[in-house]
PDB file of C-alpha atoms and ligand atoms in Angstrom:
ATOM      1  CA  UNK U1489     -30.062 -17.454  -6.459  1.00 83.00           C
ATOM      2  CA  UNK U1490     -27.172 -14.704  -6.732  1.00 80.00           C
ATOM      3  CA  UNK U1491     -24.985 -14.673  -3.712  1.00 75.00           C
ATOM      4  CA  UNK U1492     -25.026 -11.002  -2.221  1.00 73.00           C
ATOM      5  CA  UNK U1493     -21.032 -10.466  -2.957  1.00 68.00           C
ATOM      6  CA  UNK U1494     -21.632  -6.350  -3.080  1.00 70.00           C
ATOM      7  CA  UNK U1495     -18.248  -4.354  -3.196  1.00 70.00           C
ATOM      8  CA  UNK U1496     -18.846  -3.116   0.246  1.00 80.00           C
ATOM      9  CA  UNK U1497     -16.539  -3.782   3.617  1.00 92.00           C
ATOM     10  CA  UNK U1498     -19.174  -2.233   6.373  1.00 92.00           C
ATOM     11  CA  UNK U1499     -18.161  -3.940   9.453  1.00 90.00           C
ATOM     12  CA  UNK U1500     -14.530  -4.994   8.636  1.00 97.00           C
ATOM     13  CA  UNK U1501     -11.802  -4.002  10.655  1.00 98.00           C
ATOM     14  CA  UNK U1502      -8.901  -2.673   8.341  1.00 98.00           C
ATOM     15  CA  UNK U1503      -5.090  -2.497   9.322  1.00 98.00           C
ATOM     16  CA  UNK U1504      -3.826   0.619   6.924  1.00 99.00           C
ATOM     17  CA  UNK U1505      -0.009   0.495   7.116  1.00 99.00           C
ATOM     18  CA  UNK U1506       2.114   4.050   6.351  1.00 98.00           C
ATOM     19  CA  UNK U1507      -1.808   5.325   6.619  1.00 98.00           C
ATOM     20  CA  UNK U1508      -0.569   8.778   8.317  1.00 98.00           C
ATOM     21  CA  UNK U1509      -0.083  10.657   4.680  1.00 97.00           C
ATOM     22  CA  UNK U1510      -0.095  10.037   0.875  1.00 97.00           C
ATOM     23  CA  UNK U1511      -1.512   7.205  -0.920  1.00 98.00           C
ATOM     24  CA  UNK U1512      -2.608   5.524   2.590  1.00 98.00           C
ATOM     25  CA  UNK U1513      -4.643   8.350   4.038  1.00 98.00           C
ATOM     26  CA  UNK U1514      -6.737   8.068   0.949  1.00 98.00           C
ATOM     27  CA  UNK U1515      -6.949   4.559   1.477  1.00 98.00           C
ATOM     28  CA  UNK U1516      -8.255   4.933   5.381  1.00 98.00           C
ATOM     29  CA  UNK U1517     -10.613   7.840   4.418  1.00 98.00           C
ATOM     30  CA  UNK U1518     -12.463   5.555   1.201  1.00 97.00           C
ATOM     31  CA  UNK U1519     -12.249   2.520   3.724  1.00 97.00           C
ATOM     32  CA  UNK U1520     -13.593   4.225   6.684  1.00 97.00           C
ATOM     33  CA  UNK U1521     -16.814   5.563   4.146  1.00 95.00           C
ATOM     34  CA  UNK U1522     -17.047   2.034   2.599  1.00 94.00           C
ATOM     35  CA  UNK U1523     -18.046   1.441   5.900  1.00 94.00           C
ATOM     36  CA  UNK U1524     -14.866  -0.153   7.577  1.00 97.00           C
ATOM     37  CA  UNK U1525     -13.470   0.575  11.343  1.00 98.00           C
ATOM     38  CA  UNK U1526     -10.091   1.510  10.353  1.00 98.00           C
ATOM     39  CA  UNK U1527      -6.661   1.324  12.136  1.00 98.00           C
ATOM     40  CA  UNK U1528      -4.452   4.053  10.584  1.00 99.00           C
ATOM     41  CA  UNK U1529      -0.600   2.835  11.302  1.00 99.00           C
ATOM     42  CA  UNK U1530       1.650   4.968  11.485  1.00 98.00           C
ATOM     43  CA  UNK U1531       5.405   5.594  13.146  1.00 98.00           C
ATOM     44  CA  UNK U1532       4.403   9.500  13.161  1.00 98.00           C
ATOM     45  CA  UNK U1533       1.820  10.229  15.980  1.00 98.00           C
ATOM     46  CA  UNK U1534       1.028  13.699  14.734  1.00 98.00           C
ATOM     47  CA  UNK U1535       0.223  12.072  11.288  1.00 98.00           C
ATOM     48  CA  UNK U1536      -1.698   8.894  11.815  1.00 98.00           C
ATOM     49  CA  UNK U1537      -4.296  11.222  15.113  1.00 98.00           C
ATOM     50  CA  UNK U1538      -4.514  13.540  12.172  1.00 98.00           C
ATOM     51  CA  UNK U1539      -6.355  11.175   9.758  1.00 98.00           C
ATOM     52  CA  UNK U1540      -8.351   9.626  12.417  1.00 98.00           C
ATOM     53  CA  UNK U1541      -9.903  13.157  13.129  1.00 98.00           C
ATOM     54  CA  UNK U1542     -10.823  13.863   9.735  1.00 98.00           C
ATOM     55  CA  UNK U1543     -12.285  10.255   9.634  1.00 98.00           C
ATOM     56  CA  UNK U1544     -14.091  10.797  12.905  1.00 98.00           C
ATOM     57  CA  UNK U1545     -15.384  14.006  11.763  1.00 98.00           C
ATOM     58  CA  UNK U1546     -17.197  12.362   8.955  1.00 97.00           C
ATOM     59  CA  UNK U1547     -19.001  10.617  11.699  1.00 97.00           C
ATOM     60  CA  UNK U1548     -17.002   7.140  10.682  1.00 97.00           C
ATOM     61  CA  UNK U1549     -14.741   5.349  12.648  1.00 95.00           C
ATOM     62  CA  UNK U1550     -10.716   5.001  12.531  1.00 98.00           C
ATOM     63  CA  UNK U1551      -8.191   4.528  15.627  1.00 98.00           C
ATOM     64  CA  UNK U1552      -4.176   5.233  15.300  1.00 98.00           C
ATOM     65  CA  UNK U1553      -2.021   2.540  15.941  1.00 99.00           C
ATOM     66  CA  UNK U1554       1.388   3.811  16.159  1.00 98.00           C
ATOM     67  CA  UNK U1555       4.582   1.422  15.119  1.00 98.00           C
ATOM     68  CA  UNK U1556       7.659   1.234  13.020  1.00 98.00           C
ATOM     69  CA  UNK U1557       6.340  -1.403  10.492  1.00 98.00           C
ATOM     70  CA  UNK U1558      10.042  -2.685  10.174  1.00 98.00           C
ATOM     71  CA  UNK U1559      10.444  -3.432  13.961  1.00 98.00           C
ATOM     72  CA  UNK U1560       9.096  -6.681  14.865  1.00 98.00           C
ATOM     73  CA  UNK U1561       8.399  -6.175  18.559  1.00 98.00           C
ATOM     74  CA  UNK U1562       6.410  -3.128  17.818  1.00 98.00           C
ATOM     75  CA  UNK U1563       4.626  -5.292  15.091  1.00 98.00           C
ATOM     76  CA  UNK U1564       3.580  -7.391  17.604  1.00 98.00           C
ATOM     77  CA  UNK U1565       2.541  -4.598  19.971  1.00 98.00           C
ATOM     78  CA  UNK U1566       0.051  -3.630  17.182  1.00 98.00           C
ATOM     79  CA  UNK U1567      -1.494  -6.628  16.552  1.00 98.00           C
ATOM     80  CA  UNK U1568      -2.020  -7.020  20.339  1.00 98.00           C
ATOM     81  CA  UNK U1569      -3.334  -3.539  20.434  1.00 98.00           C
ATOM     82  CA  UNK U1570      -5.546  -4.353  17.318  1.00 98.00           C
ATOM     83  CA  UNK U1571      -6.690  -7.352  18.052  1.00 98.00           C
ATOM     84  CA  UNK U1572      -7.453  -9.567  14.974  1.00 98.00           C
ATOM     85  CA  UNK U1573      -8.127  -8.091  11.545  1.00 98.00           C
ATOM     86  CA  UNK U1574     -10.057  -8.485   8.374  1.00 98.00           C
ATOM     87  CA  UNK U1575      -8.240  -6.490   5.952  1.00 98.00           C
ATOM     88  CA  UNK U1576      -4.380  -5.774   5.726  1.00 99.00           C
ATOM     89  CA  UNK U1577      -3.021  -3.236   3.539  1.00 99.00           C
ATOM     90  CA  UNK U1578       0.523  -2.996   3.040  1.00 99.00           C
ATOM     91  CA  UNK U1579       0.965   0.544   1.882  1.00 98.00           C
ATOM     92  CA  UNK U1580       4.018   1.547   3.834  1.00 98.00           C
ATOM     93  CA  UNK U1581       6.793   1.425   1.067  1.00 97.00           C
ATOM     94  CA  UNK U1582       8.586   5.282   1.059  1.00 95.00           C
ATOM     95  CA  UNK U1583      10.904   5.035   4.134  1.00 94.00           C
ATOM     96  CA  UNK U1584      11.797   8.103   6.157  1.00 91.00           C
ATOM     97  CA  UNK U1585      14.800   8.514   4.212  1.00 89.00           C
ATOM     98  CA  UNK U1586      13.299   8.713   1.152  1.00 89.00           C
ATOM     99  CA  UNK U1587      13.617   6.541  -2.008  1.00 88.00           C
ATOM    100  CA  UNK U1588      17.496   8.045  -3.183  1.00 87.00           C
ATOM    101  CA  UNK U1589      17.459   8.357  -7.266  1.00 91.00           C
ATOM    102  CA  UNK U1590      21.024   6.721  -7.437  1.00 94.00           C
ATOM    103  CA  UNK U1591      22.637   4.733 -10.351  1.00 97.00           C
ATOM    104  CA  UNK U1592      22.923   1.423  -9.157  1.00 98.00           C
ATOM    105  CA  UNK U1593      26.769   1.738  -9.476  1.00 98.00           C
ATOM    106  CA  UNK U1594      26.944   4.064  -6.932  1.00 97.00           C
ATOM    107  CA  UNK U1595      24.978   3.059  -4.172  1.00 96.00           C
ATOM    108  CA  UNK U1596      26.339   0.836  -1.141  1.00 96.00           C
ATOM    109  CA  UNK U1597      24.503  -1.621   0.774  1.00 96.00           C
ATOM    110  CA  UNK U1598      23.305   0.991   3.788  1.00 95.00           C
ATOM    111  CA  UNK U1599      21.408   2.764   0.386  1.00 96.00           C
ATOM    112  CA  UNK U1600      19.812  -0.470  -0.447  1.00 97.00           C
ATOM    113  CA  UNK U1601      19.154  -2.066   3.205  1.00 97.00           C
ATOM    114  CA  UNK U1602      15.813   0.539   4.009  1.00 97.00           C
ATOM    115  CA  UNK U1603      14.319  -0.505   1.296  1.00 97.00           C
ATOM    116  CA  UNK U1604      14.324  -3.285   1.473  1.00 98.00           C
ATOM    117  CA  UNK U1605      13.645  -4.286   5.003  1.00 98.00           C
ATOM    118  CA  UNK U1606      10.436  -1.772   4.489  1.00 98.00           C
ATOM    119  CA  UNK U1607       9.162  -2.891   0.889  1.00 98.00           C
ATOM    120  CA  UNK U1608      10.198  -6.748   1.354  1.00 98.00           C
ATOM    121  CA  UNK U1609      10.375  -7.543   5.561  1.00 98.00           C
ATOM    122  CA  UNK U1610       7.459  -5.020   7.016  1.00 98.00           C
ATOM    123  CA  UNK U1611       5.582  -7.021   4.483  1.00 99.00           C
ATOM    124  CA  UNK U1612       6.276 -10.422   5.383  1.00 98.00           C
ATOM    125  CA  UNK U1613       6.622  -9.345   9.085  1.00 98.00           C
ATOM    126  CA  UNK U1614       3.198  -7.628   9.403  1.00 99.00           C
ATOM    127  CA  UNK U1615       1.146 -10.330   7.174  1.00 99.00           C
ATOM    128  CA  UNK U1616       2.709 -13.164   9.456  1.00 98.00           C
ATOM    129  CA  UNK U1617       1.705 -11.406  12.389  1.00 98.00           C
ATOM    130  CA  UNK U1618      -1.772 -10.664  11.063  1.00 99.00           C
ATOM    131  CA  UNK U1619      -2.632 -14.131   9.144  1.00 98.00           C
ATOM    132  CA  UNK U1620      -3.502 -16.390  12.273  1.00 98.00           C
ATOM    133  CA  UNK U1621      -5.834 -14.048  12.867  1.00 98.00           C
ATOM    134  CA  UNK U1622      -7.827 -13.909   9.421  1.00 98.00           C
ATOM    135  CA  UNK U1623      -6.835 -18.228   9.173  1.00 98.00           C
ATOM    136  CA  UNK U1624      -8.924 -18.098  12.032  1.00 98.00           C
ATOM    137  CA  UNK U1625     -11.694 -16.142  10.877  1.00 98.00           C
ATOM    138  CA  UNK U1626     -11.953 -18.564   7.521  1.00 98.00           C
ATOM    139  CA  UNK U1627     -11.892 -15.001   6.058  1.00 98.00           C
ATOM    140  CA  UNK U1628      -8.964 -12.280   5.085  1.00 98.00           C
ATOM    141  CA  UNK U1629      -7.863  -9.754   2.334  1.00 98.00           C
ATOM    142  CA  UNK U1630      -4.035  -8.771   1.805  1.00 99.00           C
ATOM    143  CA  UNK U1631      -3.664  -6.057   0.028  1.00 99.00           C
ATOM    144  CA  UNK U1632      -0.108  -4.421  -0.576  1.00 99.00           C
ATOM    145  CA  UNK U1633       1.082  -1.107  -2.516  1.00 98.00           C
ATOM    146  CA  UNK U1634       3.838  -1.593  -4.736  1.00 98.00           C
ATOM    147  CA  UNK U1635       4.832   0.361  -7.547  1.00 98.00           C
ATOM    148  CA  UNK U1636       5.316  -0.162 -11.722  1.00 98.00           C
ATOM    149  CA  UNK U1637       9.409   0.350 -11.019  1.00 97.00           C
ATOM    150  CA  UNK U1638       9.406  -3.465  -9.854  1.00 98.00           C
ATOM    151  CA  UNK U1639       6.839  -4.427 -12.869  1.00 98.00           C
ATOM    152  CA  UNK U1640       8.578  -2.620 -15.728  1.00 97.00           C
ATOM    153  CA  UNK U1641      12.021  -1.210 -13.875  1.00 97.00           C
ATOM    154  CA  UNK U1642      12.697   2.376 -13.943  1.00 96.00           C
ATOM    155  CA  UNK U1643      15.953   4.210 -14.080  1.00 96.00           C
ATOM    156  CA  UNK U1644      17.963   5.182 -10.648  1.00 96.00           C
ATOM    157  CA  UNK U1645      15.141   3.065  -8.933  1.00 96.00           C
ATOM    158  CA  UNK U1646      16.650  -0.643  -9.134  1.00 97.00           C
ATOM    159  CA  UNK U1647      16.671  -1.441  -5.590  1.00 97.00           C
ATOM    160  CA  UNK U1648      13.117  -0.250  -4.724  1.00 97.00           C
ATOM    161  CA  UNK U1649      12.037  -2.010  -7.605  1.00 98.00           C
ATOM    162  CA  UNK U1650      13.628  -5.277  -6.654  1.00 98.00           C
ATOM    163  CA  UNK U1651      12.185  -4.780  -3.380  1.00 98.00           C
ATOM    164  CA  UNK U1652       8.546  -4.330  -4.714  1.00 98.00           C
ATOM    165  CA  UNK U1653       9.288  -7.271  -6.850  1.00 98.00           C
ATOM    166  CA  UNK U1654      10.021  -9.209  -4.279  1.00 98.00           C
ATOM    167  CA  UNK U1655       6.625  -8.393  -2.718  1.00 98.00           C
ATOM    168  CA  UNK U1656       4.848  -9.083  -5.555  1.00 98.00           C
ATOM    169  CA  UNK U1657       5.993 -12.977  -5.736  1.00 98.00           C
ATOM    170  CA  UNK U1658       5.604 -13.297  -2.073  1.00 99.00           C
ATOM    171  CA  UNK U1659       1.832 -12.196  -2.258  1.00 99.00           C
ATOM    172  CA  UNK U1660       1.295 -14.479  -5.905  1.00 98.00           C
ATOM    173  CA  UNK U1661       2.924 -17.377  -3.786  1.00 98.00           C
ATOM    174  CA  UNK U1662       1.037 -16.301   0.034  1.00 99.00           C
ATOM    175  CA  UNK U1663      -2.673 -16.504  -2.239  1.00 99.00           C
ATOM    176  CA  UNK U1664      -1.996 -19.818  -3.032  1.00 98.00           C
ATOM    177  CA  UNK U1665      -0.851 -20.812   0.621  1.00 98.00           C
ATOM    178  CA  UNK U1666      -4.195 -19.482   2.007  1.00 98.00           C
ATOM    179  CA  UNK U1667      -6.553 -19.260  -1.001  1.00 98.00           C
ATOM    180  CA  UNK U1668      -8.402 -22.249   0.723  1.00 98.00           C
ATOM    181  CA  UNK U1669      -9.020 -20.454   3.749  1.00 98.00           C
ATOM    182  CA  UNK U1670     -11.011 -17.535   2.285  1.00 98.00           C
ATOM    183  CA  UNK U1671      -8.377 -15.301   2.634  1.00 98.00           C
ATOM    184  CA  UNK U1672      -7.585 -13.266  -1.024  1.00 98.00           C
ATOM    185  CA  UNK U1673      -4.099 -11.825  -1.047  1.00 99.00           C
ATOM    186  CA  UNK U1674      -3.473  -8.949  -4.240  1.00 99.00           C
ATOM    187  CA  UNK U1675      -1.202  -6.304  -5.705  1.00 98.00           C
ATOM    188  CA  UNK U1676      -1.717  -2.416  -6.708  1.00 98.00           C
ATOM    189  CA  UNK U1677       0.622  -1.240  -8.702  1.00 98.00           C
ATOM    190  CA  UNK U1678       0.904   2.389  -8.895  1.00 98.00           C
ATOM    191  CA  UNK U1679       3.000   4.826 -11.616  1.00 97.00           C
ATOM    192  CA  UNK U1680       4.807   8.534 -10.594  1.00 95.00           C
ATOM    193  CA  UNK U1681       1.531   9.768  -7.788  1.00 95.00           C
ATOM    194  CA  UNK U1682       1.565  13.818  -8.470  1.00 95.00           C
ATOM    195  CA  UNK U1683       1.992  13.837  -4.379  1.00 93.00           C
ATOM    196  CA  UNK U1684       4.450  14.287  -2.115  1.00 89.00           C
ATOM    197  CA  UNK U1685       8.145  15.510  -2.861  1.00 88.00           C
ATOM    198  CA  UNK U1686       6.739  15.139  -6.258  1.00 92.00           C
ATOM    199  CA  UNK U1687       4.136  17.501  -5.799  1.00 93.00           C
ATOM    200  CA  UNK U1688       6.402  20.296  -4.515  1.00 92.00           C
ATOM    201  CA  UNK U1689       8.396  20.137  -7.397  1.00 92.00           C
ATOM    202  CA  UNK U1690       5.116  20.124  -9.302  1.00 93.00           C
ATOM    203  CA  UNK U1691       3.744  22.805  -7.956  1.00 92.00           C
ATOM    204  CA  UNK U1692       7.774  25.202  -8.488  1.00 94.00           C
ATOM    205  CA  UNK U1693       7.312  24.472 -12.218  1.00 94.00           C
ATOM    206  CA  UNK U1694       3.819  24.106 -13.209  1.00 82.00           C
ATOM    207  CA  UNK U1695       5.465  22.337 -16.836  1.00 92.00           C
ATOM    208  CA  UNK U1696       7.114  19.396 -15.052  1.00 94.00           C
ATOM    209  CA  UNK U1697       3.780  17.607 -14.662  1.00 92.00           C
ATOM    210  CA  UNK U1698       2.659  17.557 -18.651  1.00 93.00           C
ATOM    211  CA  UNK U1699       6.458  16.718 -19.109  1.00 95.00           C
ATOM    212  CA  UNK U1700       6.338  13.708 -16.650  1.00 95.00           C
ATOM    213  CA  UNK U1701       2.655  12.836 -17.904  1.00 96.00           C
ATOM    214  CA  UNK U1702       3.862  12.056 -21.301  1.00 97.00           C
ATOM    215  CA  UNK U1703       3.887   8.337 -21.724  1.00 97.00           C
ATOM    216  CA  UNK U1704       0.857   8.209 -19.078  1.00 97.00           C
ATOM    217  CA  UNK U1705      -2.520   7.146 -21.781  1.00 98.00           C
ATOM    218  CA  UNK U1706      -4.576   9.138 -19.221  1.00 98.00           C
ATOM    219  CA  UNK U1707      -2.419  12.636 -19.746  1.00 96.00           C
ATOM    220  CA  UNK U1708      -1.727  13.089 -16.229  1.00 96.00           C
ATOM    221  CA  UNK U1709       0.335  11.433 -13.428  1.00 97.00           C
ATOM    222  CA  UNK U1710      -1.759   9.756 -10.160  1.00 97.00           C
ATOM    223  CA  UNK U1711      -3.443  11.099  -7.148  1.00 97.00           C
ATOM    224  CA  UNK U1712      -3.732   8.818  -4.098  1.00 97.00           C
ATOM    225  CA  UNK U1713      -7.413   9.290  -4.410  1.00 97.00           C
ATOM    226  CA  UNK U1714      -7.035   7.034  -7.947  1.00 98.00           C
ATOM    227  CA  UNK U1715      -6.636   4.004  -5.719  1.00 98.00           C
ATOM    228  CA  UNK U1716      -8.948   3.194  -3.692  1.00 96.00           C
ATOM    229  CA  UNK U1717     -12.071   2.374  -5.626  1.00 95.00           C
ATOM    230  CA  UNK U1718     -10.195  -0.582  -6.217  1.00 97.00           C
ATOM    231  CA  UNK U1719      -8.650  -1.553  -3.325  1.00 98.00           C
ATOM    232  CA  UNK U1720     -12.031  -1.367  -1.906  1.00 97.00           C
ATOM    233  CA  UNK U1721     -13.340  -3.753  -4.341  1.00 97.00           C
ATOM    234  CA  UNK U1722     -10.162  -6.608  -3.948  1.00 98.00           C
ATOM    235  CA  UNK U1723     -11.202  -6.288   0.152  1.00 98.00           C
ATOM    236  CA  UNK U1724     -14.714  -6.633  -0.283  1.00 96.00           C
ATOM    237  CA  UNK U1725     -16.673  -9.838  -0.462  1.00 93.00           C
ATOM    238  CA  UNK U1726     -17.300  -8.566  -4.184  1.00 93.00           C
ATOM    239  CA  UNK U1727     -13.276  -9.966  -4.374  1.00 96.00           C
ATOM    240  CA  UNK U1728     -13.458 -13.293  -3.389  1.00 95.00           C
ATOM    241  CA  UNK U1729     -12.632 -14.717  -6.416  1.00 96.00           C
ATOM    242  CA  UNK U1730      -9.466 -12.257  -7.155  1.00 98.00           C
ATOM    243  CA  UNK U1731      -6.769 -13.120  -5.669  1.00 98.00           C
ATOM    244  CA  UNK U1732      -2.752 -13.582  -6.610  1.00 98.00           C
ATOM    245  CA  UNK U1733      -2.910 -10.613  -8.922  1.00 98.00           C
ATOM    246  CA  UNK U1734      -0.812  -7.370  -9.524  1.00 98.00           C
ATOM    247  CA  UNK U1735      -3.229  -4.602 -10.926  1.00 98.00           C
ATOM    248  CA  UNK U1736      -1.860  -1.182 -12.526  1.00 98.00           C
ATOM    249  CA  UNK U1737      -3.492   1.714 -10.873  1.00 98.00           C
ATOM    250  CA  UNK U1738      -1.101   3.702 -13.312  1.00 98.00           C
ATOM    251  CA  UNK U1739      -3.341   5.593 -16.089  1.00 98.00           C
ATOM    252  CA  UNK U1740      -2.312   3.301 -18.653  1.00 98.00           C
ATOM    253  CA  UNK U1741       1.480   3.489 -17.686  1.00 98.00           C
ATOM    254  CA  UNK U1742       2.675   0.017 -18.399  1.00 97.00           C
ATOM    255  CA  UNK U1743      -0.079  -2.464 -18.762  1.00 95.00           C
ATOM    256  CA  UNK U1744      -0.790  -5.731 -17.489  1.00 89.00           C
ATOM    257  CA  UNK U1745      -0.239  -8.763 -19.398  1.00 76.00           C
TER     258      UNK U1745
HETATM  259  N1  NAD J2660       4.491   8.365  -4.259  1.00 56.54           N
HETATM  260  C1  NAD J2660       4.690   7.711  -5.418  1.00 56.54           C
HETATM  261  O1  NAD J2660       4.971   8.314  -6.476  1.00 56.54           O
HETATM  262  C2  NAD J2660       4.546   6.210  -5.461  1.00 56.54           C
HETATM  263  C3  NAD J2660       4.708   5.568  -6.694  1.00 56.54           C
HETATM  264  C4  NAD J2660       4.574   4.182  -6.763  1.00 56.54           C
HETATM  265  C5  NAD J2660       4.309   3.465  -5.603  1.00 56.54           C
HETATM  266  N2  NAD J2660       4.197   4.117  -4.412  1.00 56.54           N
HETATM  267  C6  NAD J2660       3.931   3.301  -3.211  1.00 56.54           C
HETATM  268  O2  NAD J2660       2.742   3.761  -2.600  1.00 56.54           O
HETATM  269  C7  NAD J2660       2.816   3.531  -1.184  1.00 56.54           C
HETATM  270  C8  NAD J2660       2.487   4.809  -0.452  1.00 56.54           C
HETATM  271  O3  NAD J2660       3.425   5.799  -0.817  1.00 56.54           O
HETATM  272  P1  NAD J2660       3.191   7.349  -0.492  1.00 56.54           P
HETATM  273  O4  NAD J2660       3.883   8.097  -1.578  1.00 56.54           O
HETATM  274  O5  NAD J2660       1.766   7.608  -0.216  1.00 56.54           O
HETATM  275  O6  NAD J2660       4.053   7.499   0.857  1.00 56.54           O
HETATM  276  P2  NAD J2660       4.216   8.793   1.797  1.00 56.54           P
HETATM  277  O7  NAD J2660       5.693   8.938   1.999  1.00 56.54           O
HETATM  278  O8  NAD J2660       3.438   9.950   1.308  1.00 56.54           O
HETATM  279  O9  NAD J2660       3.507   8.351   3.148  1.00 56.54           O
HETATM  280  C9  NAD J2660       3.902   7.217   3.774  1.00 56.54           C
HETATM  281  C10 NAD J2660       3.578   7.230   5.266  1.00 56.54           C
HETATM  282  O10 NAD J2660       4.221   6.043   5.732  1.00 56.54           O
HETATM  283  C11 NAD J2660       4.793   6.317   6.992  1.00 56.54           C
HETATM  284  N3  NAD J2660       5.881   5.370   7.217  1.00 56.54           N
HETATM  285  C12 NAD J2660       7.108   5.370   6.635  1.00 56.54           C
HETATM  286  N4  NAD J2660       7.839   4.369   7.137  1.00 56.54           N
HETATM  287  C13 NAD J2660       7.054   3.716   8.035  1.00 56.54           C
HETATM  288  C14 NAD J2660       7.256   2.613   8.888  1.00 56.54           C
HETATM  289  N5  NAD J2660       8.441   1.981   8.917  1.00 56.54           N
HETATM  290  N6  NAD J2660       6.250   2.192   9.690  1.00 56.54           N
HETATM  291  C15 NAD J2660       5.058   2.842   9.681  1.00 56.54           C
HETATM  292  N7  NAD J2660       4.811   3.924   8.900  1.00 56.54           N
HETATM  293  C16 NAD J2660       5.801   4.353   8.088  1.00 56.54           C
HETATM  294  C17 NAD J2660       5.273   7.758   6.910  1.00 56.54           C
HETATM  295  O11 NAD J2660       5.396   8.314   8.207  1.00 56.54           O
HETATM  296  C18 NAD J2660       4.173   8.405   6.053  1.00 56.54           C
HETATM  297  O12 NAD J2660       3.173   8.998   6.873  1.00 56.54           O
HETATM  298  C19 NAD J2660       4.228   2.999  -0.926  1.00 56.54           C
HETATM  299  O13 NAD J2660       4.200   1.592  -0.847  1.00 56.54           O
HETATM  300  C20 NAD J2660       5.000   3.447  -2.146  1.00 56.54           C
HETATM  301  O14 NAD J2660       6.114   2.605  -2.386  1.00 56.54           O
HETATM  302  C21 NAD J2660       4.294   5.469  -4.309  1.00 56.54           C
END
């Protein structure tokens, strides 16, 4: 007999971090309708109540859980407010200041410090918090948004990418920590998203976006709604046997090996 391992997370309670806008609202929204109870994080109020209402207005169900992902006391103050989770997705990754194009050359340690305490700390910060809880449960998925500039390396990005890098070997080497405990722990790696500051500049000159789209195989650049039929499917039971993986979410950008 076929074990019933359908890509579906009804029931699951799902930790969206940076869930307030962008790639994570997407994320909450197509995990809310998969049929998850999702807590949309957030360190913007306004943001994170505003996805919950157009959750709740699907009739589905999502709470905001506000905290600063980088400050470990109000980490903990979420997980005591959440209570135990199933599913943990790392998406916060674009800090308030922005990700600063900069030649390396130029940039001083205060450039390089907020990304990495968001793209490389939050990460191991809020999955420590968060694994006890799952170790418990004999069941857990860790799911975290990082980006092809610390798979391939992109120009005036060499920090952020070092940070995502970092966050990639620290979920390969966390899935074989916990891989016995039926917890999963995975990678999305996503190209330029057509979103964002991006998407203003888009949207002033309506050329920038087949000029950007060039070396993308799928002739366009992402959308946050590109990723979530697959992170749905790496925090379903339908991913049990996935885990310690980066995947490209990219249109064909730079492919996996
Ligand atoms: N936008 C892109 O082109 C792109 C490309 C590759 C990878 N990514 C990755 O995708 C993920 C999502 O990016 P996005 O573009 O949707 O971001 P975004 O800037 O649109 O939204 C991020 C949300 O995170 C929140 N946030 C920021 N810092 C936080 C913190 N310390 N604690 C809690 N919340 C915080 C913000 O308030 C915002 O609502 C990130 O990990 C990013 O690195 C984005």
């Amino acid at each position: 007999m076929i074990p019933d391992r359908s890509n579906v997370i009804a029931d699951r309670n799902a930790v969206i971090t940076g869930s307030g806008a962008g790639v994570g609202r997407a994320l909450a929204i197509q995990m809310a309708r998969a049929g998850a109870h999702v807590w949309v994080n957030d360190l913007n109020r306004d943001r994170a109540e505003s996805v919950c209402a157009e959750i709740e207005a699907e009739g589905l169900l999502a709470s905001p859980v506000i905290a600063d992902v980088c400050d470990g006391d109000a980490v903990g103050a979420m997980v005591r407010e959440t209570g135990p989770v199933d599913i943990l997705v790392n998406n916060a990754g674009i800090p308030e200041s922005g990700v600063r194009l900069q030649h390396f050359a130029e940039s001083e340690p205060e450039d390089w410090e907020p990304l990495i305490r968001l793209n490389l700390f939050a990460v191991l910060g809020v999955t420590r918090a968060y694994l006890p809880g799952m170790i418990e449960n004999g069941w857990g998925r860790i799911l975290t948004i990082v980006s092809d500039s610390g798979r391939k390396g992109e120009r005036h990005q060499a920090v952020y990418g070092a940070a995502k890098a970092a966050a990639m070997g620290f979920s390969r080497g966390l899935a074989h920590d916990v891989g016995r405990q039926g917890i999963t722990v995975n990678c999305i790696a996503l190209g330029a998203m057509n979103h964002g500051v991006l998407a203003d500049a888009i949207e002033a000159d309506p050329g920038l976006e087949r000029k950007l789209s060039r070396p993308y195989p799928a002739g366009r650049l992402g959308r946050p709604e590109d990723v979530a039929p697959l992170a749905v499917l790496l925090c379903s039971d339908g991913g049990a046997f996935i885990t310690g993986q980066v995947y490209p979410v990219d249109g064909g950008y730079f492919p996996a090996l």
